[in-house]
Amino acid sequence: MDSEGNRYDLEERTYRFALDLRICIATYRWKRSQWTDIEQLLRSSGSVAANYVEANNAVSKADFLHRLRISKKEATESRLWLRLLGATTSDDRAKETLRTLYRESDELVRILSTILRNSIS
């Protein structure tokens, strides 16, 4: 819950991250040298959401922790691909969108790390 008592829906947030990334990729023109990074980014961003959903449906605490670790790992990987795309993009609008997505991936890594830390102790 947030400070106003609203339910915090990380499942929806991870979905929005993957969706926003797909919208970004569809919006801008990319160079051939970026295609592999884009493919990897599409996979890792979707995996953040998919593994978080799986964690919420885990059959055991060990399964929950395993899925959460994968989700965190994929969010960390997404950060790398976003950074690489930002470094190789000359379009200022695309750069700003990538920065926003990078910040979101960084926040997801931090949130998932906190959940993991609190779940283990």
mmCIF file with all atom_site columns, C-alpha atoms in Angstrom:
data_model
loop_
_atom_site.group_PDB
_atom_site.id
_atom_site.type_symbol
_atom_site.label_atom_id
_atom_site.label_alt_id
_atom_site.label_comp_id
_atom_site.label_asym_id
_atom_site.label_entity_id
_atom_site.label_seq_id
_atom_site.pdbx_PDB_ins_code
_atom_site.Cartn_x
_atom_site.Cartn_y
_atom_site.Cartn_z
_atom_site.occupancy
_atom_site.B_iso_or_equiv
_atom_site.pdbx_formal_charge
_atom_site.auth_seq_id
_atom_site.auth_comp_id
_atom_site.auth_asym_id
_atom_site.auth_atom_id
_atom_site.pdbx_PDB_model_num
ATOM 1   C CA . MET A 1 1   ? 0.000  0.000   0.000   1.00 0.00 ? 1   MET A CA 1
ATOM 2   C CA . ASP A 1 2   ? 1.126  3.534   -0.645  1.00 0.00 ? 2   ASP A CA 1
ATOM 3   C CA . SER A 1 3   ? 0.985  6.462   1.802   1.00 0.00 ? 3   SER A CA 1
ATOM 4   C CA . GLU A 1 4   ? -2.647 7.140   0.822   1.00 0.00 ? 4   GLU A CA 1
ATOM 5   C CA . GLY A 1 5   ? -3.730 3.566   1.527   1.00 0.00 ? 5   GLY A CA 1
ATOM 6   C CA . ASN A 1 6   ? -4.042 2.522   -2.128  1.00 0.00 ? 6   ASN A CA 1
ATOM 7   C CA . ARG A 1 7   ? -3.130 -1.041  -2.976  1.00 0.00 ? 7   ARG A CA 1
ATOM 8   C CA . TYR A 1 8   ? 0.225  -1.160  -4.710  1.00 0.00 ? 8   TYR A CA 1
ATOM 9   C CA . ASP A 1 9   ? -0.022 -3.490  -7.688  1.00 0.00 ? 9   ASP A CA 1
ATOM 10  C CA . LEU A 1 10  ? 3.449  -4.600  -8.741  1.00 0.00 ? 10  LEU A CA 1
ATOM 11  C CA . GLU A 1 11  ? 1.966  -7.119  -11.143 1.00 0.00 ? 11  GLU A CA 1
ATOM 12  C CA . GLU A 1 12  ? 0.355  -4.264  -13.076 1.00 0.00 ? 12  GLU A CA 1
ATOM 13  C CA . ARG A 1 13  ? 3.528  -2.183  -12.850 1.00 0.00 ? 13  ARG A CA 1
ATOM 14  C CA . THR A 1 14  ? 5.718  -4.934  -14.316 1.00 0.00 ? 14  THR A CA 1
ATOM 15  C CA . TYR A 1 15  ? 3.143  -5.416  -17.084 1.00 0.00 ? 15  TYR A CA 1
ATOM 16  C CA . ARG A 1 16  ? 3.158  -1.667  -17.832 1.00 0.00 ? 16  ARG A CA 1
ATOM 17  C CA . PHE A 1 17  ? 6.966  -1.698  -17.972 1.00 0.00 ? 17  PHE A CA 1
ATOM 18  C CA . ALA A 1 18  ? 6.929  -4.453  -20.607 1.00 0.00 ? 18  ALA A CA 1
ATOM 19  C CA . LEU A 1 19  ? 4.101  -2.765  -22.543 1.00 0.00 ? 19  LEU A CA 1
ATOM 20  C CA . ASP A 1 20  ? 5.672  0.709   -22.442 1.00 0.00 ? 20  ASP A CA 1
ATOM 21  C CA . LEU A 1 21  ? 8.902  -0.769  -23.701 1.00 0.00 ? 21  LEU A CA 1
ATOM 22  C CA . ARG A 1 22  ? 7.116  -2.409  -26.623 1.00 0.00 ? 22  ARG A CA 1
ATOM 23  C CA . ILE A 1 23  ? 5.422  0.885   -27.461 1.00 0.00 ? 23  ILE A CA 1
ATOM 24  C CA . CYS A 1 24  ? 8.814  2.616   -27.379 1.00 0.00 ? 24  CYS A CA 1
ATOM 25  C CA . ILE A 1 25  ? 10.342 0.054   -29.726 1.00 0.00 ? 25  ILE A CA 1
ATOM 26  C CA . ALA A 1 26  ? 7.428  0.409   -32.146 1.00 0.00 ? 26  ALA A CA 1
ATOM 27  C CA . THR A 1 27  ? 7.568  4.221   -32.064 1.00 0.00 ? 27  THR A CA 1
ATOM 28  C CA . TYR A 1 28  ? 11.163 4.923   -33.085 1.00 0.00 ? 28  TYR A CA 1
ATOM 29  C CA . ARG A 1 29  ? 13.473 3.939   -35.931 1.00 0.00 ? 29  ARG A CA 1
ATOM 30  C CA . TRP A 1 30  ? 16.395 1.752   -34.912 1.00 0.00 ? 30  TRP A CA 1
ATOM 31  C CA . LYS A 1 31  ? 19.727 0.979   -36.558 1.00 0.00 ? 31  LYS A CA 1
ATOM 32  C CA . ARG A 1 32  ? 20.676 -2.551  -37.592 1.00 0.00 ? 32  ARG A CA 1
ATOM 33  C CA . SER A 1 33  ? 23.382 -2.535  -34.896 1.00 0.00 ? 33  SER A CA 1
ATOM 34  C CA . GLN A 1 34  ? 20.637 -2.107  -32.256 1.00 0.00 ? 34  GLN A CA 1
ATOM 35  C CA . TRP A 1 35  ? 18.368 -4.947  -33.333 1.00 0.00 ? 35  TRP A CA 1
ATOM 36  C CA . THR A 1 36  ? 19.988 -7.606  -31.148 1.00 0.00 ? 36  THR A CA 1
ATOM 37  C CA . ASP A 1 37  ? 19.831 -5.337  -28.098 1.00 0.00 ? 37  ASP A CA 1
ATOM 38  C CA . ILE A 1 38  ? 16.156 -4.661  -28.840 1.00 0.00 ? 38  ILE A CA 1
ATOM 39  C CA . GLU A 1 39  ? 15.353 -8.360  -29.138 1.00 0.00 ? 39  GLU A CA 1
ATOM 40  C CA . GLN A 1 40  ? 17.100 -9.067  -25.832 1.00 0.00 ? 40  GLN A CA 1
ATOM 41  C CA . LEU A 1 41  ? 15.301 -6.131  -24.199 1.00 0.00 ? 41  LEU A CA 1
ATOM 42  C CA . LEU A 1 42  ? 11.912 -7.338  -25.393 1.00 0.00 ? 42  LEU A CA 1
ATOM 43  C CA . ARG A 1 43  ? 12.610 -10.768 -23.897 1.00 0.00 ? 43  ARG A CA 1
ATOM 44  C CA . SER A 1 44  ? 13.978 -9.550  -20.578 1.00 0.00 ? 44  SER A CA 1
ATOM 45  C CA . SER A 1 45  ? 11.244 -6.948  -20.002 1.00 0.00 ? 45  SER A CA 1
ATOM 46  C CA . GLY A 1 46  ? 8.513  -9.507  -20.614 1.00 0.00 ? 46  GLY A CA 1
ATOM 47  C CA . SER A 1 47  ? 10.287 -11.941 -18.334 1.00 0.00 ? 47  SER A CA 1
ATOM 48  C CA . VAL A 1 48  ? 10.253 -9.414  -15.475 1.00 0.00 ? 48  VAL A CA 1
ATOM 49  C CA . ALA A 1 49  ? 6.458  -9.402  -15.610 1.00 0.00 ? 49  ALA A CA 1
ATOM 50  C CA . ALA A 1 50  ? 5.999  -13.103 -16.333 1.00 0.00 ? 50  ALA A CA 1
ATOM 51  C CA . ASN A 1 51  ? 8.204  -14.236 -13.465 1.00 0.00 ? 51  ASN A CA 1
ATOM 52  C CA . TYR A 1 52  ? 6.595  -11.808 -11.049 1.00 0.00 ? 52  TYR A CA 1
ATOM 53  C CA . VAL A 1 53  ? 3.176  -13.240 -11.969 1.00 0.00 ? 53  VAL A CA 1
ATOM 54  C CA . GLU A 1 54  ? 4.612  -16.737 -11.457 1.00 0.00 ? 54  GLU A CA 1
ATOM 55  C CA . ALA A 1 55  ? 6.004  -15.704 -8.057  1.00 0.00 ? 55  ALA A CA 1
ATOM 56  C CA . ASN A 1 56  ? 2.527  -14.605 -7.013  1.00 0.00 ? 56  ASN A CA 1
ATOM 57  C CA . ASN A 1 57  ? 1.245  -18.056 -7.952  1.00 0.00 ? 57  ASN A CA 1
ATOM 58  C CA . ALA A 1 58  ? 4.130  -19.986 -6.432  1.00 0.00 ? 58  ALA A CA 1
ATOM 59  C CA . VAL A 1 59  ? 3.514  -23.435 -4.982  1.00 0.00 ? 59  VAL A CA 1
ATOM 60  C CA . SER A 1 60  ? 6.053  -22.955 -2.180  1.00 0.00 ? 60  SER A CA 1
ATOM 61  C CA . LYS A 1 61  ? 8.187  -20.296 -0.559  1.00 0.00 ? 61  LYS A CA 1
ATOM 62  C CA . ALA A 1 62  ? 11.226 -21.664 -2.388  1.00 0.00 ? 62  ALA A CA 1
ATOM 63  C CA . ASP A 1 63  ? 9.366  -21.381 -5.706  1.00 0.00 ? 63  ASP A CA 1
ATOM 64  C CA . PHE A 1 64  ? 8.303  -17.827 -4.789  1.00 0.00 ? 64  PHE A CA 1
ATOM 65  C CA . LEU A 1 65  ? 11.882 -16.797 -4.006  1.00 0.00 ? 65  LEU A CA 1
ATOM 66  C CA . HIS A 1 66  ? 13.201 -18.460 -7.151  1.00 0.00 ? 66  HIS A CA 1
ATOM 67  C CA . ARG A 1 67  ? 10.717 -16.650 -9.425  1.00 0.00 ? 67  ARG A CA 1
ATOM 68  C CA . LEU A 1 68  ? 11.339 -13.346 -7.660  1.00 0.00 ? 68  LEU A CA 1
ATOM 69  C CA . ARG A 1 69  ? 15.095 -13.741 -8.140  1.00 0.00 ? 69  ARG A CA 1
ATOM 70  C CA . ILE A 1 70  ? 14.575 -14.377 -11.846 1.00 0.00 ? 70  ILE A CA 1
ATOM 71  C CA . SER A 1 71  ? 12.312 -11.327 -12.128 1.00 0.00 ? 71  SER A CA 1
ATOM 72  C CA . LYS A 1 72  ? 14.982 -9.184  -10.445 1.00 0.00 ? 72  LYS A CA 1
ATOM 73  C CA . LYS A 1 73  ? 17.691 -10.645 -12.698 1.00 0.00 ? 73  LYS A CA 1
ATOM 74  C CA . GLU A 1 74  ? 15.636 -9.839  -15.801 1.00 0.00 ? 74  GLU A CA 1
ATOM 75  C CA . ALA A 1 75  ? 14.962 -6.281  -14.593 1.00 0.00 ? 75  ALA A CA 1
ATOM 76  C CA . THR A 1 76  ? 18.711 -5.865  -14.099 1.00 0.00 ? 76  THR A CA 1
ATOM 77  C CA . GLU A 1 77  ? 19.327 -7.206  -17.597 1.00 0.00 ? 77  GLU A CA 1
ATOM 78  C CA . SER A 1 78  ? 16.704 -4.826  -19.018 1.00 0.00 ? 78  SER A CA 1
ATOM 79  C CA . ARG A 1 79  ? 18.636 -1.950  -17.447 1.00 0.00 ? 79  ARG A CA 1
ATOM 80  C CA . LEU A 1 80  ? 21.738 -2.970  -19.409 1.00 0.00 ? 80  LEU A CA 1
ATOM 81  C CA . TRP A 1 81  ? 19.917 -3.158  -22.752 1.00 0.00 ? 81  TRP A CA 1
ATOM 82  C CA . LEU A 1 82  ? 18.225 0.185   -22.119 1.00 0.00 ? 82  LEU A CA 1
ATOM 83  C CA . ARG A 1 83  ? 21.568 1.753   -21.299 1.00 0.00 ? 83  ARG A CA 1
ATOM 84  C CA . LEU A 1 84  ? 23.126 0.359   -24.482 1.00 0.00 ? 84  LEU A CA 1
ATOM 85  C CA . LEU A 1 85  ? 20.245 1.588   -26.636 1.00 0.00 ? 85  LEU A CA 1
ATOM 86  C CA . GLY A 1 86  ? 20.427 5.015   -25.032 1.00 0.00 ? 86  GLY A CA 1
ATOM 87  C CA . ALA A 1 87  ? 24.156 5.193   -25.718 1.00 0.00 ? 87  ALA A CA 1
ATOM 88  C CA . THR A 1 88  ? 23.704 4.277   -29.384 1.00 0.00 ? 88  THR A CA 1
ATOM 89  C CA . THR A 1 89  ? 20.645 6.435   -30.154 1.00 0.00 ? 89  THR A CA 1
ATOM 90  C CA . SER A 1 90  ? 20.892 9.904   -31.634 1.00 0.00 ? 90  SER A CA 1
ATOM 91  C CA . ASP A 1 91  ? 17.145 10.744  -31.484 1.00 0.00 ? 91  ASP A CA 1
ATOM 92  C CA . ASP A 1 92  ? 16.624 12.984  -28.429 1.00 0.00 ? 92  ASP A CA 1
ATOM 93  C CA . ARG A 1 93  ? 12.986 11.918  -27.941 1.00 0.00 ? 93  ARG A CA 1
ATOM 94  C CA . ALA A 1 94  ? 13.973 8.252   -28.031 1.00 0.00 ? 94  ALA A CA 1
ATOM 95  C CA . LYS A 1 95  ? 16.788 8.954   -25.548 1.00 0.00 ? 95  LYS A CA 1
ATOM 96  C CA . GLU A 1 96  ? 14.341 10.572  -23.117 1.00 0.00 ? 96  GLU A CA 1
ATOM 97  C CA . THR A 1 97  ? 11.910 7.651   -23.421 1.00 0.00 ? 97  THR A CA 1
ATOM 98  C CA . LEU A 1 98  ? 14.773 5.208   -22.845 1.00 0.00 ? 98  LEU A CA 1
ATOM 99  C CA . ARG A 1 99  ? 15.876 7.201   -19.775 1.00 0.00 ? 99  ARG A CA 1
ATOM 100 C CA . THR A 1 100 ? 12.363 6.974   -18.350 1.00 0.00 ? 100 THR A CA 1
ATOM 101 C CA . LEU A 1 101 ? 12.267 3.227   -18.984 1.00 0.00 ? 101 LEU A CA 1
ATOM 102 C CA . TYR A 1 102 ? 15.745 2.868   -17.466 1.00 0.00 ? 102 TYR A CA 1
ATOM 103 C CA . ARG A 1 103 ? 14.588 4.639   -14.287 1.00 0.00 ? 103 ARG A CA 1
ATOM 104 C CA . GLU A 1 104 ? 11.571 2.326   -14.118 1.00 0.00 ? 104 GLU A CA 1
ATOM 105 C CA . SER A 1 105 ? 13.735 -0.778  -14.545 1.00 0.00 ? 105 SER A CA 1
ATOM 106 C CA . ASP A 1 106 ? 16.036 0.528   -11.807 1.00 0.00 ? 106 ASP A CA 1
ATOM 107 C CA . GLU A 1 107 ? 13.081 1.076   -9.482  1.00 0.00 ? 107 GLU A CA 1
ATOM 108 C CA . LEU A 1 108 ? 11.808 -2.439  -10.227 1.00 0.00 ? 108 LEU A CA 1
ATOM 109 C CA . VAL A 1 109 ? 15.236 -3.878  -9.354  1.00 0.00 ? 109 VAL A CA 1
ATOM 110 C CA . ARG A 1 110 ? 15.178 -1.976  -6.046  1.00 0.00 ? 110 ARG A CA 1
ATOM 111 C CA . ILE A 1 111 ? 11.613 -3.022  -5.223  1.00 0.00 ? 111 ILE A CA 1
ATOM 112 C CA . LEU A 1 112 ? 12.246 -6.683  -6.046  1.00 0.00 ? 112 LEU A CA 1
ATOM 113 C CA . SER A 1 113 ? 15.488 -6.610  -4.021  1.00 0.00 ? 113 SER A CA 1
ATOM 114 C CA . THR A 1 114 ? 13.568 -5.269  -1.026  1.00 0.00 ? 114 THR A CA 1
ATOM 115 C CA . ILE A 1 115 ? 10.861 -7.921  -1.351  1.00 0.00 ? 115 ILE A CA 1
ATOM 116 C CA . LEU A 1 116 ? 13.534 -10.620 -1.569  1.00 0.00 ? 116 LEU A CA 1
ATOM 117 C CA . ARG A 1 117 ? 15.429 -9.258  1.429   1.00 0.00 ? 117 ARG A CA 1
ATOM 118 C CA . ASN A 1 118 ? 12.224 -9.051  3.502   1.00 0.00 ? 118 ASN A CA 1
ATOM 119 C CA . SER A 1 119 ? 11.067 -12.509 2.409   1.00 0.00 ? 119 SER A CA 1
ATOM 120 C CA . ILE A 1 120 ? 14.312 -14.197 3.372   1.00 0.00 ? 120 ILE A CA 1
ATOM 121 C CA . SER A 1 121 ? 14.599 -12.690 6.855   1.00 0.00 ? 121 SER A CA 1
#
